C-alpha cells in the first residue's frame, strides 16, 4: 500500500459500509433540520423561533454529553449506534405525523409548534450519543495508521450528505410539501439502520468496565484539559461557531431579504457544505498536518470574513459565494480538528473525549443558532450576522497572540509515530 495513499481507508470493506450508513443518516438528519426550520418560521414568522430550535436541541445534548461518553466507552458500539438510529426513526415518524393535515387540522399553531420543539429536544438527547459512538466505531474499523485518512473520508461523507440533504430538502418542500418530505426522511433513517447491521459487533477495549461514573467522567475531562492541542482546537472552534452561526437565520434571508423562496433556501443552506466537501476531498491528497495550528487559525479567520460578507449582501449569488467559501474554510478546520482528536485520544477514552468535543463544538452550533436568533431579534438580522463574524475575527486574533504553543502546533510527528506502530 503506498505510503501516502489517499484511498487507504476506502480499502477496508467495513469502512465503506460505515460511510454508506453515515451518509444516509446525515442526509436524513440535515434534510430534517432544514424542513423543521422552514416549517417553524412559516408558522411563526419570528426569527427568535429559529433560535429556540437550537436551544431545544442544545439543552439535552450538552447536559447529557459527558454521561453519554461514559456509556459509549462501557458498551459495544455497533448495537449502541443501532439503538440510537432506531430511536431517531421514531422522532422522524413523529414529525411526519405532526405535519399531516388529517391529524393536526384541528390543532392550534401553538400545539403544533410545541410538538415540534419537543421532538427536537428528544433529538438533542440522542445526538449526545451519536457523536461519541460514531467516533469510537471508526477506530474499531480501521487501523491506527489510517486514522488521519479515515477522518478525512468520514468528514467528507458527512459534508456530502450535508450538501445534498439541504438542497434536496428545499427542492422537495417546493415539489411535494413538508409532510411528504418528512416521509422520505423516515425511510432514509430506516435504510441507514439496515446498512449498519452489515458491520459485525466490535470488542469493548475499555480495561475499566464497570468504573464508577464520576471517576470515569473526571478522567475524561482531565485528559482533555491536559492535552493542549485538543483543548486549544475545541475552544477556538467553539467560540468561532458560536458567533458565526449565520446559517440558523437562512430562512429569514431566503424569505424576507433575498426573497428566493424554498428552492433558494435549499441552495443557500447547501452552499457551505459544498465548499467544505470539496476542500476535504482535496485534503485527502494534500495532508494538512504540517503547521496545523497556523492553518486552523487562518481558516477560521477566513470563515469570519465570509460570514460578514454574507450578512451585508443583498444579492443572491454573492450570498451563495460567501457561504461557499465559509464552507471551504470550515472544511479545513473540521479535518484538522478530527485528525487531532483521532491521533491524540487513547482507544479506551474515545467516547468521553468525543463527548467533550460535542459539548465544545457540536453544542455550540445550536447555541450559536440561539445566539443568532436572540441578536437578530435585538439588533436586526443583518447586524446580528455581521456582529457574529466580527467576534469570530476577534477570537482568532486573540488566540494567535495569546497562545503561541497552539499557533505553532504541528501534527507530522504524531502521524509518523502512528505509522511506525503498524
CSV table of C-alpha atoms in Angstrom, one decimal:
chain,number,residue,atom,x,y,z
A,1,UNK,CA,0.0,0.0,0.0
A,2,UNK,CA,1.5,3.4,-1.0
A,3,UNK,CA,2.8,5.5,2.0
A,4,UNK,CA,0.6,8.5,1.1
A,5,UNK,CA,-2.3,6.5,-0.3
A,6,UNK,CA,-5.3,8.9,-0.4
A,7,UNK,CA,-7.7,5.9,-0.6
A,8,UNK,CA,-6.1,4.0,2.3
A,9,UNK,CA,-9.3,3.9,4.4
A,10,UNK,CA,-11.5,3.0,1.4
A,11,UNK,CA,-9.6,-0.3,1.0
A,12,UNK,CA,-11.4,-1.6,4.1
A,13,UNK,CA,-14.8,-3.1,3.3
A,14,UNK,CA,-16.3,-2.3,6.7
A,15,UNK,CA,-15.3,1.3,6.4
A,16,UNK,CA,-17.1,1.6,3.1
A,17,UNK,CA,-20.3,0.1,4.7
A,18,UNK,CA,-19.8,2.6,7.5
A,19,UNK,CA,-19.6,5.5,5.0
A,20,UNK,CA,-22.9,4.4,3.3
A,21,UNK,CA,-24.6,4.2,6.7
A,22,UNK,CA,-23.3,7.6,7.8
A,23,UNK,CA,-24.2,9.3,4.5
A,24,UNK,CA,-27.8,8.1,4.7
A,25,UNK,CA,-28.1,9.1,8.4
A,26,UNK,CA,-26.6,12.6,8.0
A,27,UNK,CA,-28.5,13.1,4.7
A,28,UNK,CA,-31.7,12.4,6.6
A,29,UNK,CA,-30.7,14.4,9.6
A,30,UNK,CA,-29.7,17.5,7.7
A,31,UNK,CA,-32.7,17.4,5.5
A,32,UNK,CA,-35.0,17.1,8.5
A,33,UNK,CA,-33.4,20.0,10.3
A,34,UNK,CA,-34.0,22.5,7.4
A,35,UNK,CA,-37.5,21.2,7.0
A,36,UNK,CA,-38.1,21.9,10.7
A,37,UNK,CA,-36.6,25.4,10.3
A,38,UNK,CA,-38.7,26.1,7.3
A,39,UNK,CA,-41.9,24.9,8.9
A,40,UNK,CA,-41.3,26.7,12.2
A,41,UNK,CA,-40.6,30.0,10.5
A,42,UNK,CA,-43.5,29.6,8.2
A,43,UNK,CA,-45.7,29.1,11.3
A,44,UNK,CA,-44.3,32.0,13.4
A,45,UNK,CA,-42.6,34.5,11.0
A,46,UNK,CA,-40.3,35.2,14.0
A,47,UNK,CA,-36.5,34.8,13.8
A,48,UNK,CA,-36.4,34.1,17.6
A,49,UNK,CA,-38.3,30.8,16.9
A,50,UNK,CA,-35.3,29.6,14.9
A,51,UNK,CA,-33.1,30.3,17.9
A,52,UNK,CA,-35.5,28.3,20.1
A,53,UNK,CA,-35.0,25.3,17.8
A,54,UNK,CA,-31.3,25.4,18.6
A,55,UNK,CA,-31.9,25.9,22.3
A,56,UNK,CA,-34.3,22.9,22.4
A,57,UNK,CA,-31.5,20.7,20.9
A,58,UNK,CA,-28.6,22.1,22.9
A,59,UNK,CA,-30.1,21.7,26.4
A,60,UNK,CA,-30.2,17.8,26.3
A,61,UNK,CA,-27.2,17.4,24.0
A,62,UNK,CA,-25.0,19.5,26.3
A,63,UNK,CA,-26.2,18.2,29.7
A,64,UNK,CA,-26.1,14.6,28.7
A,65,UNK,CA,-22.8,14.7,26.7
A,66,UNK,CA,-20.3,13.5,29.4
A,67,UNK,CA,-22.7,10.8,30.7
A,68,UNK,CA,-23.2,9.6,27.1
A,69,UNK,CA,-19.5,9.4,26.6
A,70,UNK,CA,-19.1,7.2,29.7
A,71,UNK,CA,-21.9,4.9,28.4
A,72,UNK,CA,-20.2,4.7,25.0
A,73,UNK,CA,-16.9,3.7,26.5
A,74,UNK,CA,-18.6,1.0,28.5
A,75,UNK,CA,-20.8,-0.6,25.7
A,76,UNK,CA,-20.5,-2.4,22.4
A,77,UNK,CA,-20.5,0.3,19.8
A,78,UNK,CA,-22.4,-1.2,16.8
A,79,UNK,CA,-25.5,-2.1,18.8
A,80,UNK,CA,-25.5,1.1,20.7
A,81,UNK,CA,-25.5,3.1,17.4
A,82,UNK,CA,-28.3,0.9,16.1
A,83,UNK,CA,-30.4,1.7,19.2
A,84,UNK,CA,-29.8,5.4,18.6
A,85,UNK,CA,-30.8,5.2,15.0
A,86,UNK,CA,-33.9,3.3,15.9
A,87,UNK,CA,-34.9,6.0,18.4
A,88,UNK,CA,-34.2,8.7,15.8
A,89,UNK,CA,-36.6,6.9,13.3
A,90,UNK,CA,-39.4,7.4,15.9
A,91,UNK,CA,-38.6,11.1,16.0
A,92,UNK,CA,-38.8,11.4,12.2
A,93,UNK,CA,-42.1,9.5,12.2
A,94,UNK,CA,-43.4,11.8,14.9
A,95,UNK,CA,-42.6,14.9,12.8
A,96,UNK,CA,-44.3,13.2,9.8
A,97,UNK,CA,-47.5,12.9,11.9
A,98,UNK,CA,-47.2,16.5,13.2
A,99,UNK,CA,-47.3,17.8,9.6
A,100,UNK,CA,-50.1,15.6,8.4
A,101,UNK,CA,-53.2,17.8,7.9
A,102,UNK,CA,-55.5,14.8,8.6
A,103,UNK,CA,-54.2,14.6,12.1
A,104,UNK,CA,-53.4,18.3,13.1
A,105,UNK,CA,-56.0,20.2,11.1
A,106,UNK,CA,-57.9,20.9,14.3
A,107,UNK,CA,-54.8,21.7,16.3
A,108,UNK,CA,-53.7,25.3,17.1
A,109,UNK,CA,-50.4,26.5,15.8
A,110,UNK,CA,-49.0,26.7,19.3
A,111,UNK,CA,-49.7,23.0,19.9
A,112,UNK,CA,-48.0,22.0,16.6
A,113,UNK,CA,-45.1,24.3,17.4
A,114,UNK,CA,-44.7,22.8,20.9
A,115,UNK,CA,-44.8,19.3,19.5
A,116,UNK,CA,-42.0,20.1,17.0
A,117,UNK,CA,-39.9,21.6,19.8
A,118,UNK,CA,-40.5,18.5,22.0
A,119,UNK,CA,-39.3,16.2,19.3
A,120,UNK,CA,-36.2,18.4,18.6
A,121,UNK,CA,-35.5,18.2,22.3
A,122,UNK,CA,-35.6,14.4,22.1
A,123,UNK,CA,-33.3,14.6,19.1
A,124,UNK,CA,-30.8,16.6,21.1
A,125,UNK,CA,-30.7,13.8,23.7
A,126,UNK,CA,-30.0,11.3,21.0
A,127,UNK,CA,-27.3,13.5,19.4
A,128,UNK,CA,-25.3,13.3,22.7
A,129,UNK,CA,-24.8,9.6,21.9
A,130,UNK,CA,-24.4,9.8,18.1
A,131,UNK,CA,-21.1,11.7,18.0
A,132,UNK,CA,-19.2,9.6,20.6
A,133,UNK,CA,-20.5,6.3,19.2
A,134,UNK,CA,-19.5,7.1,15.6
A,135,UNK,CA,-16.1,8.5,16.6
A,136,UNK,CA,-15.4,5.3,18.6
A,137,UNK,CA,-16.7,3.0,15.9
A,138,UNK,CA,-14.3,4.4,13.3
A,139,UNK,CA,-11.3,3.5,15.4
A,140,UNK,CA,-12.5,-0.1,15.6
A,141,UNK,CA,-12.9,-0.4,11.8
A,142,UNK,CA,-9.6,0.9,10.5
A,143,UNK,CA,-6.0,0.5,12.0
A,144,UNK,CA,-4.4,3.4,13.7
A,145,UNK,CA,-2.1,4.3,10.8
A,146,UNK,CA,-5.2,5.0,8.7
A,147,UNK,CA,-6.9,7.4,11.3
A,148,UNK,CA,-6.0,10.7,9.5
A,149,UNK,CA,-7.2,9.4,6.1
A,150,UNK,CA,-10.3,7.8,7.7
A,151,UNK,CA,-11.1,11.1,9.4
A,152,UNK,CA,-10.9,12.9,6.1
A,153,UNK,CA,-13.2,10.5,4.3
A,154,UNK,CA,-15.6,10.3,7.2
A,155,UNK,CA,-15.8,14.1,7.4
A,156,UNK,CA,-16.1,14.3,3.6
A,157,UNK,CA,-19.0,11.9,3.6
A,158,UNK,CA,-20.7,14.0,6.3
A,159,UNK,CA,-20.2,17.1,4.2
A,160,UNK,CA,-21.5,15.4,1.0
A,161,UNK,CA,-24.7,14.4,2.9
A,162,UNK,CA,-24.9,18.0,4.3
A,163,UNK,CA,-24.6,19.3,0.7
A,164,UNK,CA,-27.3,17.1,-0.7
A,165,UNK,CA,-29.6,17.0,2.3
A,166,UNK,CA,-30.5,20.7,2.5
A,167,UNK,CA,-30.6,21.1,-1.3
A,168,UNK,CA,-32.9,18.1,-1.6
A,169,UNK,CA,-34.9,19.2,1.3
A,170,UNK,CA,-35.5,22.7,-0.2
A,171,UNK,CA,-36.4,21.1,-3.6
A,172,UNK,CA,-38.8,18.6,-2.0
A,173,UNK,CA,-40.5,21.2,0.1
A,174,UNK,CA,-41.3,23.1,-3.1
A,175,UNK,CA,-42.4,19.9,-5.0
A,176,UNK,CA,-44.2,17.7,-2.6
A,177,UNK,CA,-44.5,19.7,0.6
A,178,UNK,CA,-43.2,19.4,4.1
A,179,UNK,CA,-45.3,16.4,5.1
A,180,UNK,CA,-44.1,14.0,2.4
A,181,UNK,CA,-40.6,15.2,2.6
A,182,UNK,CA,-40.6,14.0,6.2
A,183,UNK,CA,-41.9,10.7,5.0
A,184,UNK,CA,-38.9,10.3,2.8
A,185,UNK,CA,-36.6,11.2,5.7
A,186,UNK,CA,-38.2,8.5,7.8
A,187,UNK,CA,-37.4,5.9,5.1
A,188,UNK,CA,-33.8,7.0,4.9
A,189,UNK,CA,-33.3,6.6,8.6
A,190,UNK,CA,-34.6,3.0,8.4
A,191,UNK,CA,-32.3,2.4,5.5
A,192,UNK,CA,-29.3,3.6,7.5
A,193,UNK,CA,-30.3,1.2,10.3
A,194,UNK,CA,-30.4,-1.7,7.9
A,195,UNK,CA,-27.0,-0.9,6.5
A,196,UNK,CA,-25.4,-0.7,9.9
A,197,UNK,CA,-26.2,-4.3,10.7
A,198,UNK,CA,-23.8,-5.3,7.9
A,199,UNK,CA,-21.0,-4.3,10.3
A,200,UNK,CA,-20.2,-7.0,12.8
A,201,UNK,CA,-20.3,-6.3,16.6
A,202,UNK,CA,-17.0,-4.9,17.9
A,203,UNK,CA,-14.9,-5.7,21.0
A,204,UNK,CA,-15.0,-3.4,24.0
A,205,UNK,CA,-11.4,-2.1,24.5
A,206,UNK,CA,-12.0,-0.3,27.8
A,207,UNK,CA,-10.0,-2.0,30.6
A,208,UNK,CA,-12.1,-0.2,33.2
A,209,UNK,CA,-15.5,-1.8,32.5
A,210,UNK,CA,-17.8,-1.0,35.5
A,211,UNK,CA,-15.8,2.0,36.5
A,212,UNK,CA,-17.8,4.5,38.7
A,213,UNK,CA,-19.5,7.2,36.6
A,214,UNK,CA,-17.9,10.2,38.4
A,215,UNK,CA,-14.4,8.7,38.3
A,216,UNK,CA,-14.8,8.0,34.5
A,217,UNK,CA,-16.1,11.5,33.8
A,218,UNK,CA,-13.3,13.1,35.7
A,219,UNK,CA,-10.7,11.1,33.9
A,220,UNK,CA,-12.1,12.2,30.5
A,221,UNK,CA,-12.3,15.9,31.5
A,222,UNK,CA,-8.8,15.7,33.0
A,223,UNK,CA,-7.3,14.2,29.8
A,224,UNK,CA,-8.9,16.8,27.5
A,225,UNK,CA,-7.8,19.7,29.8
A,226,UNK,CA,-4.2,18.4,30.0
A,227,UNK,CA,-3.9,17.9,26.2
A,228,UNK,CA,-3.2,21.4,24.9
A,229,UNK,CA,-3.7,20.6,21.2
A,230,UNK,CA,-7.2,19.2,21.9
A,231,UNK,CA,-8.3,21.9,24.3
A,232,UNK,CA,-7.0,24.7,22.0
A,233,UNK,CA,-8.7,23.4,18.9
A,234,UNK,CA,-12.0,22.8,20.7
A,235,UNK,CA,-12.0,26.2,22.4
A,236,UNK,CA,-11.2,28.1,19.3
A,237,UNK,CA,-13.8,26.3,17.2
A,238,UNK,CA,-16.5,26.6,19.9
A,239,UNK,CA,-16.2,30.4,20.1
A,240,UNK,CA,-15.9,30.8,16.3
A,241,UNK,CA,-19.0,28.6,15.6
A,242,UNK,CA,-20.9,30.2,18.5
A,243,UNK,CA,-20.6,33.7,17.0
A,244,UNK,CA,-20.6,32.6,13.3
A,245,UNK,CA,-24.0,30.8,13.4
A,246,UNK,CA,-25.5,32.8,10.5
A,247,UNK,CA,-26.8,29.6,8.9
A,248,UNK,CA,-29.6,29.5,11.6
A,249,UNK,CA,-31.0,32.7,10.1
A,250,UNK,CA,-31.1,31.5,6.5
A,251,UNK,CA,-34.9,31.2,6.4
A,252,UNK,CA,-35.1,34.9,7.2
A,253,UNK,CA,-32.7,35.7,4.4
A,254,UNK,CA,-34.4,33.4,1.9
A,255,UNK,CA,-37.9,34.6,2.6
A,256,UNK,CA,-37.6,38.3,3.6
A,257,UNK,CA,-34.2,39.7,2.5
A,258,UNK,CA,-33.1,37.8,-0.7
A,259,UNK,CA,-36.7,36.7,-1.5
A,260,UNK,CA,-35.7,33.5,-3.2
A,261,UNK,CA,-38.2,31.0,-1.8
A,262,UNK,CA,-37.8,27.4,-0.6
A,263,UNK,CA,-35.5,26.4,-3.5
A,264,UNK,CA,-33.2,29.3,-3.0
A,265,UNK,CA,-33.2,28.5,0.7
A,266,UNK,CA,-32.0,24.9,-0.1
A,267,UNK,CA,-29.2,26.4,-2.3
A,268,UNK,CA,-28.1,28.8,0.5
A,269,UNK,CA,-28.2,26.0,3.1
A,270,UNK,CA,-26.2,23.7,0.9
A,271,UNK,CA,-23.5,26.2,-0.2
A,272,UNK,CA,-21.3,26.0,2.9
A,273,UNK,CA,-21.4,22.2,2.8
A,274,UNK,CA,-20.4,22.2,-0.9
A,275,UNK,CA,-17.3,24.2,-0.1
A,276,UNK,CA,-16.4,22.1,2.9
A,277,UNK,CA,-16.9,18.8,0.9
A,278,UNK,CA,-14.6,19.9,-2.0
A,279,UNK,CA,-12.0,21.1,0.5
A,280,UNK,CA,-11.9,17.9,2.4
A,281,UNK,CA,-11.6,15.8,-0.7
A,282,UNK,CA,-8.5,17.9,-1.5
A,283,UNK,CA,-7.0,17.3,1.9
A,284,UNK,CA,-7.2,13.5,1.2
A,285,UNK,CA,-4.5,14.2,-1.5
A,286,UNK,CA,-2.7,17.0,0.3
A,287,UNK,CA,-2.4,16.2,4.0
A,288,UNK,CA,-2.5,19.3,6.2
A,289,UNK,CA,-0.6,18.1,9.3
A,290,UNK,CA,2.3,20.5,8.7
A,291,UNK,CA,1.7,23.8,10.5
A,292,UNK,CA,-1.7,22.7,11.6
A,293,UNK,CA,-2.1,25.4,14.2
A,294,UNK,CA,-1.4,28.3,11.8
A,295,UNK,CA,-3.7,26.7,9.1
A,296,UNK,CA,-6.5,26.3,11.6
A,297,UNK,CA,-6.3,29.9,12.8
A,298,UNK,CA,-6.1,31.2,9.2
A,299,UNK,CA,-9.1,29.2,8.0
A,300,UNK,CA,-11.3,30.3,10.9
A,301,UNK,CA,-10.3,34.0,10.3
A,302,UNK,CA,-11.4,33.4,6.6
A,303,UNK,CA,-14.6,31.9,7.9
A,304,UNK,CA,-15.3,35.1,9.9
A,305,UNK,CA,-14.7,37.3,6.8
A,306,UNK,CA,-17.2,35.2,4.7
A,307,UNK,CA,-19.9,35.5,7.4
A,308,UNK,CA,-19.5,39.3,7.4
A,309,UNK,CA,-19.8,39.4,3.5
A,310,UNK,CA,-22.9,37.2,3.6
A,311,UNK,CA,-24.5,39.4,6.2
A,312,UNK,CA,-24.0,42.5,4.2
A,313,UNK,CA,-25.0,41.0,0.8
A,314,UNK,CA,-28.4,41.7,-0.7
A,315,UNK,CA,-27.6,39.8,-4.0
A,316,UNK,CA,-28.4,36.1,-4.1
A,317,UNK,CA,-25.2,34.9,-6.0
A,318,UNK,CA,-22.9,37.0,-3.7
A,319,UNK,CA,-24.6,35.4,-0.7
A,320,UNK,CA,-24.1,31.9,-2.2
A,321,UNK,CA,-20.4,32.5,-2.9
A,322,UNK,CA,-19.8,33.9,0.6
A,323,UNK,CA,-21.5,30.8,2.1
A,324,UNK,CA,-19.5,28.5,-0.2
A,325,UNK,CA,-16.2,30.0,1.0
A,326,UNK,CA,-17.3,29.8,4.6
A,327,UNK,CA,-17.6,26.1,3.9
A,328,UNK,CA,-14.2,25.9,2.3
A,329,UNK,CA,-12.6,27.4,5.4
A,330,UNK,CA,-14.7,25.4,7.8
A,331,UNK,CA,-13.8,22.2,6.0
A,332,UNK,CA,-10.1,22.6,6.7
A,333,UNK,CA,-10.9,23.4,10.3
A,334,UNK,CA,-13.0,20.2,10.6
A,335,UNK,CA,-10.3,17.9,9.2
A,336,UNK,CA,-7.6,19.3,11.4
A,337,UNK,CA,-9.8,19.0,14.5
A,338,UNK,CA,-10.8,15.5,13.8
A,339,UNK,CA,-7.2,14.5,13.0
A,340,UNK,CA,-6.1,15.9,16.3
A,341,UNK,CA,-8.7,14.0,18.2
A,342,UNK,CA,-8.1,10.7,16.5
A,343,UNK,CA,-4.3,10.9,16.8
A,344,UNK,CA,-4.2,12.0,20.4
A,345,UNK,CA,-7.0,10.1,22.0
A,346,UNK,CA,-6.4,6.6,23.6
A,347,UNK,CA,-8.9,3.9,22.5
A,348,UNK,CA,-10.5,3.4,25.9
A,349,UNK,CA,-11.3,7.1,26.2
A,350,UNK,CA,-12.7,7.9,22.7
A,351,UNK,CA,-16.3,8.1,23.9
A,352,UNK,CA,-15.6,10.6,26.6
A,353,UNK,CA,-13.3,12.7,24.5
A,354,UNK,CA,-15.8,12.8,21.7
A,355,UNK,CA,-18.4,13.8,24.2
A,356,UNK,CA,-16.3,16.7,25.4
A,357,UNK,CA,-15.9,17.6,21.7
A,358,UNK,CA,-19.6,17.6,21.2
A,359,UNK,CA,-20.0,19.9,24.2
A,360,UNK,CA,-17.5,22.3,22.8
A,361,UNK,CA,-18.2,22.3,19.1
A,362,UNK,CA,-21.4,20.3,18.4
A,363,UNK,CA,-23.4,22.1,21.0
A,364,UNK,CA,-22.0,25.5,20.0
A,365,UNK,CA,-23.8,25.1,16.7
A,366,UNK,CA,-27.2,25.0,18.4
A,367,UNK,CA,-26.1,27.6,21.0
A,368,UNK,CA,-24.9,29.7,18.1
A,369,UNK,CA,-28.3,29.3,16.5
A,370,UNK,CA,-29.9,30.6,19.7
A,371,UNK,CA,-27.4,33.5,19.9
A,372,UNK,CA,-28.2,34.4,16.3
A,373,UNK,CA,-31.9,34.3,16.9
A,374,UNK,CA,-31.7,36.5,20.0
A,375,UNK,CA,-29.3,39.0,18.4
A,376,UNK,CA,-31.4,39.1,15.3
A,377,UNK,CA,-34.4,40.0,17.4
A,378,UNK,CA,-32.5,42.7,19.3
A,379,UNK,CA,-30.2,44.1,16.6
A,380,UNK,CA,-31.9,43.1,13.4
A,381,UNK,CA,-30.9,40.1,11.2
A,382,UNK,CA,-28.1,41.8,9.1
A,383,UNK,CA,-26.5,43.4,12.2
A,384,UNK,CA,-26.6,40.2,14.1
A,385,UNK,CA,-24.7,38.3,11.3
A,386,UNK,CA,-22.1,41.0,10.9
A,387,UNK,CA,-21.6,41.1,14.7
A,388,UNK,CA,-21.1,37.3,14.8
A,389,UNK,CA,-18.5,37.4,12.0
A,390,UNK,CA,-16.6,40.2,13.8
A,391,UNK,CA,-16.5,38.3,17.0
A,392,UNK,CA,-15.0,35.3,15.2
A,393,UNK,CA,-12.2,37.5,13.8
A,394,UNK,CA,-11.5,38.9,17.3
A,395,UNK,CA,-11.3,35.3,18.7
A,396,UNK,CA,-8.7,34.3,16.1
A,397,UNK,CA,-6.5,37.4,16.6
A,398,UNK,CA,-6.6,36.9,20.4
A,399,UNK,CA,-5.7,33.2,20.1
A,400,UNK,CA,-2.8,34.0,17.7
A,401,UNK,CA,-1.1,36.3,20.2
A,402,UNK,CA,-2.2,34.7,23.4
A,403,UNK,CA,-1.3,31.0,22.6
A,404,UNK,CA,2.0,30.7,20.7
A,405,UNK,CA,2.1,26.9,21.5
A,406,UNK,CA,-1.1,26.3,19.7
A,407,UNK,CA,-0.2,28.7,16.9
A,408,UNK,CA,3.0,26.5,16.3
A,409,UNK,CA,1.1,23.2,16.5
A,410,UNK,CA,2.4,20.6,14.0
A,411,UNK,CA,1.0,17.1,13.6
A,412,UNK,CA,3.6,15.5,11.4
A,413,UNK,CA,5.4,13.8,14.4
A,414,UNK,CA,2.1,12.2,15.6
A,415,UNK,CA,1.4,10.9,12.1
A,416,UNK,CA,4.9,9.3,11.9
A,417,UNK,CA,4.5,7.7,15.3
A,418,UNK,CA,1.3,6.0,14.3
A,419,UNK,CA,2.8,4.8,11.0
A,420,UNK,CA,5.7,3.2,13.0
A,421,UNK,CA,3.1,1.3,15.2
A,422,UNK,CA,1.9,-0.5,12.1
